[in-house]
Coordinates of C-alpha atoms and ligand atoms in Angstrom, one line a residue:
X1 CA 0.1 -0.2 0.3
X2 CA 1.1 2.9 -0.7
X3 CA 1.6 5.4 2.5
X4 CA 0.6 8.3 -0.2
X5 CA -2.7 7.4 -0.8
X6 CA -3.4 6.6 3.6
X7 CA -1.7 9.7 4.7
X8 CA -4.3 11.7 1.9
X9 CA -7.0 9.7 3.9
X10 CA -5.9 9.4 7.2
X11 CA -4.8 13.5 7.3
X12 CA -4.9 13.9 11.3
X13 CA -1.7 11.0 11.3
X14 CA 0.7 13.6 9.3
X15 CA 1.8 14.3 12.1
X16 CA 2.6 10.9 12.9
X17 CA 4.0 9.8 10.1
X18 CA 6.6 12.4 9.7
X19 CA 7.8 9.2 12.1
X20 CA 8.4 7.5 8.9
X21 CA 10.5 8.2 6.5
X22 CA 9.9 10.2 3.2
X23 CA 7.0 7.6 1.4
X24 CA 8.2 9.0 -1.6
X25 CA 11.3 7.5 -1.6
X26 CA 10.8 5.6 0.8
X27 CA 6.5 3.6 0.3
X28 CA 5.4 0.9 2.6
X29 CA 3.6 -2.5 1.5
X30 CA 4.2 -4.6 -1.5
X31 CA 4.1 -2.7 -4.9
X32 CA 2.5 -5.2 -6.7
X33 CA -1.5 -5.4 -6.1
X34 CA -2.0 -9.1 -4.7
X35 CA -4.9 -9.4 -7.7
X36 CA -2.1 -8.1 -9.9
X37 CA -0.2 -11.2 -8.6
X38 CA -3.6 -13.5 -8.9
X39 CA -4.1 -12.5 -11.9
X40 CA 0.2 -13.0 -13.1
X41 CA 0.8 -16.9 -11.5
X42 CA -1.0 -19.5 -9.1
X43 CA 1.1 -21.9 -7.3
X44 CA -0.9 -24.1 -5.1
X45 CA 0.4 -26.2 -2.8
X46 CA -0.9 -29.0 -3.3
X47 CA -0.2 -29.1 -7.3
X48 CA 3.5 -29.7 -6.1
X49 CA 2.6 -32.7 -3.8
X50 CA 0.7 -30.9 -0.1
X51 CA -2.3 -32.7 1.3
X52 CA -5.1 -31.2 3.6
X53 CA -4.5 -34.4 5.5
X54 CA -2.9 -32.2 9.0
X55 CA -0.3 -35.3 8.9
X56 CA 1.4 -35.2 5.3
X57 CA 4.5 -32.5 4.5
X58 CA 4.0 -29.7 3.3
X59 CA 7.5 -28.5 3.1
X60 CA 8.7 -29.7 0.3
X61 CA 5.5 -28.9 -1.5
X62 CA 5.5 -25.2 -0.2
X63 CA 9.0 -24.8 -1.0
X64 CA 8.8 -26.0 -4.9
X65 CA 5.7 -23.5 -4.4
X66 CA 7.8 -21.2 -4.1
X67 CA 10.3 -21.8 -6.7
X68 CA 8.0 -21.4 -9.3
X69 CA 6.3 -18.6 -8.6
X70 CA 9.5 -16.4 -6.6
X71 CA 9.3 -14.3 -9.6
X72 CA 6.1 -13.1 -9.5
X73 CA 2.4 -14.7 -8.5
X74 CA 1.0 -15.9 -5.8
X75 CA 2.1 -19.1 -3.6
X76 CA -1.8 -20.5 -2.5
X77 CA -2.2 -22.6 0.7
X78 CA -6.0 -23.5 0.3
X79 CA -8.8 -24.3 2.7
X80 CA -7.5 -26.7 4.7
X81 CA -5.2 -28.4 7.1
X82 CA -1.2 -28.5 6.4
X83 CA 1.3 -30.2 8.5
X84 CA 4.9 -29.1 8.1
X85 CA 7.2 -31.5 9.6
X86 CA 10.3 -29.9 8.0
X87 CA 11.5 -26.0 8.2
X88 CA 11.4 -24.3 4.7
X89 CA 13.7 -21.1 3.6
X90 CA 12.1 -19.4 1.3
X91 CA 15.4 -17.1 -0.3
X92 CA 14.6 -14.6 -2.5
X93 CA 11.6 -14.1 -4.9
X94 CA 9.5 -10.5 -6.2
X95 CA 6.2 -10.2 -5.8
X96 CA 4.7 -12.7 -4.7
X97 CA 2.7 -13.5 -1.5
X98 CA 1.3 -16.0 -0.1
X99 CA -2.1 -17.1 0.7
X100 CA -2.6 -18.8 4.2
X101 CA -6.0 -19.7 3.7
X102 CA -5.7 -22.9 5.3
X103 CA -4.0 -23.8 8.6
X104 CA 0.0 -24.5 8.9
X105 CA 0.9 -27.4 12.1
X106 CA 3.5 -28.4 13.4
X107 CA 4.7 -32.0 13.6
X108 CA 8.3 -31.6 13.1
X109 CA 10.7 -30.9 16.7
X110 CA 13.3 -30.0 15.1
X111 CA 15.2 -26.1 15.6
X112 CA 15.2 -22.9 13.7
X113 CA 12.3 -21.6 11.9
X114 CA 9.1 -23.2 10.4
X115 CA 9.2 -20.7 7.3
X116 CA 12.3 -18.1 7.1
X117 CA 12.2 -15.6 4.5
X118 CA 14.9 -13.5 3.5
X119 CA 16.7 -11.3 1.2
X120 CA 12.8 -11.2 -1.0
X121 CA 10.5 -7.4 -1.8
X122 CA 8.0 -6.9 -3.1
X123 CA 6.3 -10.0 -0.7
X124 CA 3.0 -10.2 0.7
X125 CA 0.9 -13.0 3.6
X126 CA -2.2 -13.2 4.5
X127 CA -5.0 -15.3 4.5
X128 CA -8.0 -13.6 1.9
X129 CA -10.7 -15.0 3.9
X130 CA -8.9 -13.8 7.2
X131 CA -9.2 -17.4 9.0
X132 CA -6.0 -18.6 7.8
X133 CA -3.1 -19.3 11.2
X134 CA 0.4 -20.8 12.0
X135 CA -0.3 -23.0 15.0
X136 CA 3.0 -24.1 16.4
X137 CA 1.6 -26.9 19.1
X138 CA 4.5 -25.1 21.6
X139 CA 2.8 -26.8 24.5
X140 CA 3.9 -29.9 23.5
X141 CA 8.0 -28.5 24.3
X142 CA 6.0 -26.4 26.9
X143 CA 5.2 -28.5 29.1
X144 CA 8.5 -30.7 28.9
X145 CA 10.6 -27.3 30.0
X146 CA 11.8 -26.7 27.3
X147 CA 11.6 -24.1 23.6
X148 CA 11.1 -25.6 20.5
X149 CA 11.3 -23.9 16.5
X150 CA 9.6 -20.2 16.2
X151 CA 7.2 -19.8 14.2
X152 CA 8.0 -16.8 11.5
X153 CA 11.6 -15.0 10.6
X154 CA 12.3 -12.5 7.7
X155 CA 15.0 -11.4 7.4
X156 CA 15.9 -8.2 4.6
X157 CA 12.8 -8.2 3.5
X158 CA 11.9 -4.6 1.8
X159 CA 8.6 -4.3 0.6
X160 CA 6.1 -6.3 2.5
X161 CA 3.3 -6.9 4.3
X162 CA 2.0 -9.5 7.0
X163 CA -2.1 -9.0 7.6
X164 CA -4.5 -11.0 9.2
X165 CA -3.3 -14.3 10.0
X166 CA -3.3 -15.5 13.7
X167 CA -0.2 -17.4 14.8
X168 CA -1.0 -20.0 18.6
X169 CA 1.2 -21.7 20.3
X170 CA 4.5 -20.2 19.0
X171 CA 7.3 -23.0 20.3
X172 CA 9.5 -20.3 21.2
X173 CA 9.6 -16.6 18.8
X174 CA 6.8 -16.4 17.4
X175 CA 7.0 -13.3 14.2
X176 CA 10.4 -12.0 14.1
X177 CA 11.3 -8.7 11.1
X178 CA 15.1 -8.8 11.4
X179 CA 16.7 -6.1 9.4
X180 CA 13.5 -5.9 7.2
X181 CA 12.1 -2.5 5.8
X182 CA 8.8 -1.1 4.5
X183 CA 6.5 -3.3 5.7
X184 CA 3.8 -3.3 7.2
X185 CA 2.5 -5.4 10.5
X186 CA -1.7 -5.5 10.6
X187 CA -5.4 -7.6 11.8
X188 CA -3.3 -9.6 13.0
X189 CA -3.1 -12.2 16.5
X190 CA -0.5 -13.7 18.1
X191 CA -2.1 -16.7 21.2
X192 CA 0.8 -18.0 22.8
X193 CA 1.4 -19.7 26.4
X194 CA 1.8 -18.0 29.7
X195 CA 6.3 -17.8 29.3
X196 CA 8.9 -15.6 29.4
X197 CA 10.7 -16.8 25.6
X198 CA 7.5 -16.7 23.8
X199 CA 8.3 -13.8 21.9
X200 CA 4.9 -11.2 19.3
X201 CA 6.7 -9.4 17.9
X202 CA 9.9 -8.5 17.6
X203 CA 12.0 -5.6 15.0
X204 CA 14.4 -4.6 13.5
X205 CA 15.2 -1.6 10.7
X206 CA 13.0 0.9 9.5
X207 CA 9.8 1.7 8.0
X208 CA 7.7 0.2 9.6
X209 CA 5.0 0.6 10.3
X210 CA 3.0 -2.2 12.7
X211 CA -1.6 -1.8 13.6
X212 CA -3.9 -3.1 14.6
X213 CA -2.5 -6.2 16.7
X214 CA -3.0 -8.9 19.5
X215 CA -1.1 -10.5 21.5
X216 CA -1.0 -12.5 24.9
X217 CA 1.5 -14.4 25.5
X218 CA 4.0 -13.6 28.6
X219 CA 6.7 -12.1 27.0
X220 CA 7.3 -9.0 24.5
X221 CA 4.3 -7.5 22.4
X222 CA 5.5 -5.6 19.8
X223 CA 9.1 -5.0 20.9
X224 CA 11.5 -3.2 18.8
X225 CA 15.4 -4.0 18.3
X226 CA 18.5 -1.6 17.5
X227 CA 19.2 0.1 14.7
X228 CA 15.8 0.7 13.7
X229 CA 14.4 4.5 13.4
X230 CA 11.2 5.6 11.6
X231 CA 9.4 3.0 12.8
X232 CA 4.7 3.7 13.9
X233 CA 3.6 1.2 16.2
X234 CA -0.3 1.7 17.3
X235 CA -3.9 0.4 17.5
X236 CA -1.9 -2.5 19.9
X237 CA -3.8 -4.2 22.1
X238 CA -1.5 -6.3 24.5
X239 CA -4.2 -8.7 26.2
X240 CA -2.4 -11.1 28.7
X241 CA 1.5 -9.8 27.5
X242 CA 4.7 -9.1 28.6
X243 CA 4.5 -5.2 27.8
X244 CA 6.1 -3.0 24.2
X245 CA 10.2 -2.7 25.0
X246 CA 12.3 -1.1 23.1
X247 CA 15.3 -3.5 23.5
X248 CA 17.2 -5.5 24.6
X249 CA 19.7 -2.6 24.4
X250 CA 24.2 -3.1 24.1
X251 CA 26.5 -1.7 22.6
X252 CA 25.7 1.2 19.7
X253 CA 22.6 1.4 19.6
X254 CA 21.2 2.7 17.4
X255 CA 17.0 3.9 17.4
X256 CA 15.4 7.6 16.6
X257 CA 12.3 8.1 15.1
X258 CA 10.0 5.5 17.2
X259 CA 5.7 6.5 17.6
X260 CA 3.8 3.6 19.8
X261 CA 0.2 5.4 20.0
X262 CA -3.8 3.6 20.9
X263 CA -1.8 0.9 23.2
X264 CA -4.2 -1.0 26.0
X265 CA -2.1 -3.4 27.8
X266 CA -3.9 -6.0 31.1
X267 CA -2.0 -8.5 32.4
X268 CA 1.4 -7.5 31.5
X269 CA 4.7 -7.2 33.1
X270 CA 5.3 -3.0 31.4
X271 CA 2.9 -0.9 29.5
X272 CA 6.8 0.0 28.3
X273 CA 9.6 -0.4 29.2
X274 CA 13.1 0.5 28.0
X275 CA 16.0 -2.0 28.9
X276 CA 19.8 -1.8 28.5
X277 CA 22.7 -2.0 30.8
X278 CA 25.7 -1.0 30.0
X279 CA 26.4 -0.2 26.3
X280 CA 26.8 2.1 24.2
X281 CA 25.3 3.8 21.3
X282 CA 21.2 6.1 21.0
X283 CA 17.3 6.0 21.1
X284 CA 15.9 9.5 20.1
X285 CA 13.0 11.2 19.5
X286 CA 10.3 8.1 20.5
X287 CA 7.0 9.5 21.2
X288 CA 4.8 7.2 23.7
X289 CA 1.4 8.6 22.9
X290 CA -2.5 7.8 24.7
X291 CA -1.2 4.2 26.6
X292 CA -4.1 2.5 28.8
X293 CA -3.3 0.3 30.9
X294 CA -4.9 -2.0 33.8
X295 CA -3.2 -4.8 36.4
X296 CA 0.4 -4.9 34.8
X297 CA 3.0 -5.0 37.7
X298 CA 4.8 -1.5 36.0
X299 CA 3.7 1.0 33.7
X300 CA 5.9 3.7 32.5
X301 CA 9.3 2.3 32.7
X302 CA 13.5 2.2 32.0
X303 CA 15.9 0.5 33.5
X304 CA 19.4 1.2 32.3
X305 CA 21.2 -1.5 34.9
X306 CA 18.1 -4.1 33.8
X307 CA 19.6 -7.8 35.8
X308 CA 17.7 -9.8 33.5
X309 CA 20.8 -8.9 30.5
X310 CA 24.6 -9.2 30.4
X311 CA 25.9 -5.9 31.5
X312 CA 27.8 -4.3 28.0
X313 CA 31.0 -2.9 27.6
X314 CA 30.9 1.7 27.7
X315 CA 28.8 4.4 30.7
X316 CA 25.7 3.1 28.6
X317 CA 23.2 3.8 25.8
X318 CA 21.9 7.9 26.4
X319 CA 18.7 8.1 25.8
X320 CA 17.1 11.4 24.9
X321 CA 14.3 13.1 23.3
X322 CA 11.9 10.4 24.8
X323 CA 7.8 12.3 25.3
X324 CA 5.9 9.8 27.1
X325 CA 2.1 12.1 26.9
X326 CA -1.5 10.9 28.1
X327 CA -0.9 7.7 30.0
X328 CA -4.0 6.5 32.1
X329 CA -4.9 3.4 34.1
X330 CA -4.8 1.5 36.8
X331 CA -1.0 -0.5 38.4
X332 CA -0.7 -2.9 40.0
X333 CA 0.7 -2.5 43.1
X334 CA 2.0 1.8 43.3
X335 CA 3.8 1.5 46.6
X336 CA 5.4 -2.0 45.4
X337 CA 6.3 -0.8 42.2
X338 CA 6.2 2.2 40.8
X339 CA 3.9 3.3 38.2
X340 CA 6.7 6.6 37.1
X341 CA 10.2 5.2 37.2
X342 CA 13.0 5.8 35.3
X343 CA 16.0 4.8 35.7
X344 CA 19.3 6.0 34.3
X345 CA 22.7 4.3 34.0
X346 CA 23.9 7.6 36.5
X347 CA 27.3 7.4 33.7
X348 CA 25.2 8.3 31.3
X349 CA 21.9 10.7 32.2
X350 CA 18.6 10.5 30.3
X351 CA 18.0 13.9 28.5
X352 CA 14.9 15.8 27.7
X353 CA 12.6 13.9 28.9
X354 CA 9.3 14.4 28.7
X355 CA 5.7 13.4 30.9
X356 CA 2.6 14.7 30.5
X357 CA -0.9 13.8 31.6
X358 CA 0.4 10.5 32.9
X359 CA -2.4 9.3 35.3
X360 CA -2.5 5.2 36.6
X361 CA -4.1 5.1 40.4
X362 CA -3.1 1.6 42.1
X363 CA -5.3 -1.3 41.9
X364 CA -4.6 -2.0 46.0
X365 CA -3.5 0.1 48.6
X366 CA -4.0 4.0 48.6
X367 CA -0.5 5.2 48.2
X368 CA 2.3 5.2 44.5
X369 CA 5.3 6.9 44.4
X370 CA 7.2 7.2 41.0
X371 CA 10.3 7.3 41.4
X372 CA 13.9 9.1 38.5
X373 CA 17.5 8.6 39.0
X374 CA 19.8 10.3 37.0
X375 CA 16.9 11.7 34.9
X376 CA 16.3 14.5 33.4
X377 CA 13.3 16.5 32.4
X378 CA 9.8 17.8 32.9
X379 CA 7.5 16.1 34.7
X380 CA 7.4 14.4 37.8
X381 CA 10.4 13.1 39.9
X382 CA 12.5 14.6 36.9
X383 CA 14.9 17.2 36.9
X384 CA 15.3 20.3 34.7
X385 CA 17.9 21.8 33.6
X386 CA 21.1 22.0 31.2
X387 CA 23.4 20.6 34.4
X388 CA 23.1 16.9 32.9
X389 CA 25.0 15.4 35.5
X390 CA 25.0 12.5 38.0
X391 CA 22.5 13.2 40.6
X392 CA 21.0 9.6 42.2
X393 CA 16.7 8.4 43.0
X394 CA 14.6 10.8 44.0
X395 CA 11.3 9.3 45.0
X396 CA 7.8 10.8 45.0
X397 CA 4.3 9.3 47.1
X398 CA 1.2 10.5 45.6
X399 CA -1.2 9.9 48.3
X400 CA -4.3 10.6 46.5
X401 CA -5.3 9.1 42.9
X402 CA -4.2 11.5 39.7
X403 CA -7.4 13.4 38.1
X404 CA -8.6 11.4 34.8
X405 CA -7.0 8.8 35.7
X406 CA -9.9 6.0 34.8
X407 CA -9.8 4.9 31.8
X408 CA -12.7 2.3 30.5
X409 CA -11.4 -1.9 29.8
X410 CA -11.5 -3.7 26.4
X411 CA -14.2 -5.9 26.4
X412 CA -13.3 -9.9 27.2
X413 CA -9.5 -9.7 28.2
X414 CA -8.9 -12.6 29.7
X415 CA -8.7 -13.7 33.8
X416 CA -5.6 -16.1 33.8
X417 CA -2.2 -17.0 31.2
X418 CA -2.3 -19.7 27.6
X419 CA -2.0 -22.8 28.7
X420 CA 1.6 -24.3 28.6
X421 CA 0.1 -28.6 29.4
X422 CA -2.6 -28.0 26.7
X423 CA -3.4 -26.7 23.5
X424 CA -4.2 -23.5 22.8
X425 CA -7.2 -23.7 20.5
X426 CA -6.7 -20.6 17.3
X427 CA -8.6 -17.6 17.3
X428 CA -10.4 -15.6 15.1
X429 CA -8.5 -11.8 14.4
X430 CA -10.8 -9.1 15.9
X431 CA -11.6 -6.3 15.4
X432 CA -10.8 -4.1 17.4
X433 CA -7.9 -3.7 18.8
X434 CA -7.8 -0.5 20.9
X435 CA -10.5 1.4 23.0
X436 CA -12.3 3.1 20.1
X437 CA -10.4 2.5 18.0
X438 CA -11.8 0.1 14.1
X439 CA -8.1 -1.1 12.2
X440 CA -6.8 1.4 9.7
X441 CA -6.8 -1.0 7.0
X442 CA -10.0 -2.6 6.8
X443 CA -10.2 -6.1 7.6
X444 CA -9.6 -8.3 3.7
X445 CA -12.8 -9.9 4.3
X446 CA -15.8 -9.6 6.3
X447 CA -15.7 -7.8 9.0
Ligands
NAG1 C1 30.2 1.6 22.6 O1 31.8 0.9 22.5 C2 32.5 0.5 21.8 C3 33.0 -1.0 22.0 O2 33.5 -0.3 23.5 C4 32.7 0.8 21.3 O3 34.2 0.2 19.6 C5 32.0 2.0 19.3 O4 32.8 2.9 19.2 C6 31.3 2.9 20.8 N1 30.3 3.3 19.9 C7 29.5 4.6 20.7 C8 28.3 4.6 18.7 O5 29.8 5.1 21.0
NAG2 C1 -8.4 -11.2 25.6 O1 -8.4 -13.1 25.1 C2 -9.1 -13.6 25.8 C3 -8.6 -15.1 25.2 O2 -7.9 -16.1 24.3 C4 -10.6 -13.5 25.0 O3 -11.4 -14.3 25.2 C5 -11.1 -12.3 23.9 O4 -11.8 -11.9 23.6 C6 -9.7 -11.3 23.8 N1 -10.4 -10.1 23.9 C7 -10.1 -8.9 22.6 C8 -11.4 -8.5 22.1 O5 -9.9 -10.4 21.2

């Protein structure tokens, strides 16, 4: 989809589009329409040996169909259940798509990536009826305390879209975009087990627009890693997850121009967390706006001493020009864990952090506190001025609910994490991902 068109249609988003690079030079999404691809050539995997019996390995058939359609066309995975016993690497290709109408279920047990797409351009993976899914049956590993393969990974892919599919119960990460550019991810639901190591979406690259996504797991919801720039993430529902984040960040961190907005987070570790431990380089020009949270352990959180990460060489990542605006809702226990927690490197204090209209209240007890350390900027416990020197820790206690904290809840919130020992059902892609927001791009089918 050409961003120009979107820009004209959604004028109010223009501020955010500015976060994406010049869209004339860098159009986002596939360059060729799916109808043109369908008209050019269709390579149906059942013509290459796949059988919809949930048992025959469809790996070789997917590869053969890709080889036949990689210079233009659609690899069609029709309705039905297709087993994947051996993993596929789809290398190269342009002006092509995968139409995932049916369901791919994991039957193999190797590590790695079930579907790995690399060095490709003008690519789309979607379900034209919005019902396609990858079912990883991760619980078969998790119940033994193990991890298995990741579901879907793109590496060095340009001008792409991933949409209207469900990624379910990955034995490890669900979707990784490694060094990918000019892509769009939308109308997507991820359902993983209730433990760490089952990341939803991890991405790095430039000019990426992620919107209208729901994630359940107990780790990354939608997370940006380094290097990355010109990233827009909006209308995200972390429906029992770890929460969205940036990191973990180490040496030579290089992240700029990132916007997250309309992010609803329930029952997660945090609403947004920057995580590093030592390291160097910069995170700059980031805006985190219009966040709603309930029942989360942490809410607004910068942790430059993140203990789950091995200490990296350097004085610390420089966090500069980061704006948090319009955060509402509640946190689990604000006297135990501060809903506003900005912990910067003492050897590299944060600069120009702006916190505005932060109104979050605690769900238990009647006080909460804010905590800042070595953090310069404006708002709450941040220190104003231009000295930018180390100052240690400052806390402030809040003894009454901030006005305007009350925030709506999403329908159908989870009340427990999903299974590690039983199969997770394939959900339908929902029609809303943030209270009151409808998907920016209409569902392909039905809705
Ligand atoms: C970060 O540290 C590494 C290793 O000490 C060094 O090679 C690199 O130049 C530093 N990068 C920046 C951006 O300061
Ligand atoms: C959140 O997850 C639960 C459990 O899977 C589901 O029943 C509910 O529909 C989800 N909420 C929405 C709005 O999709």
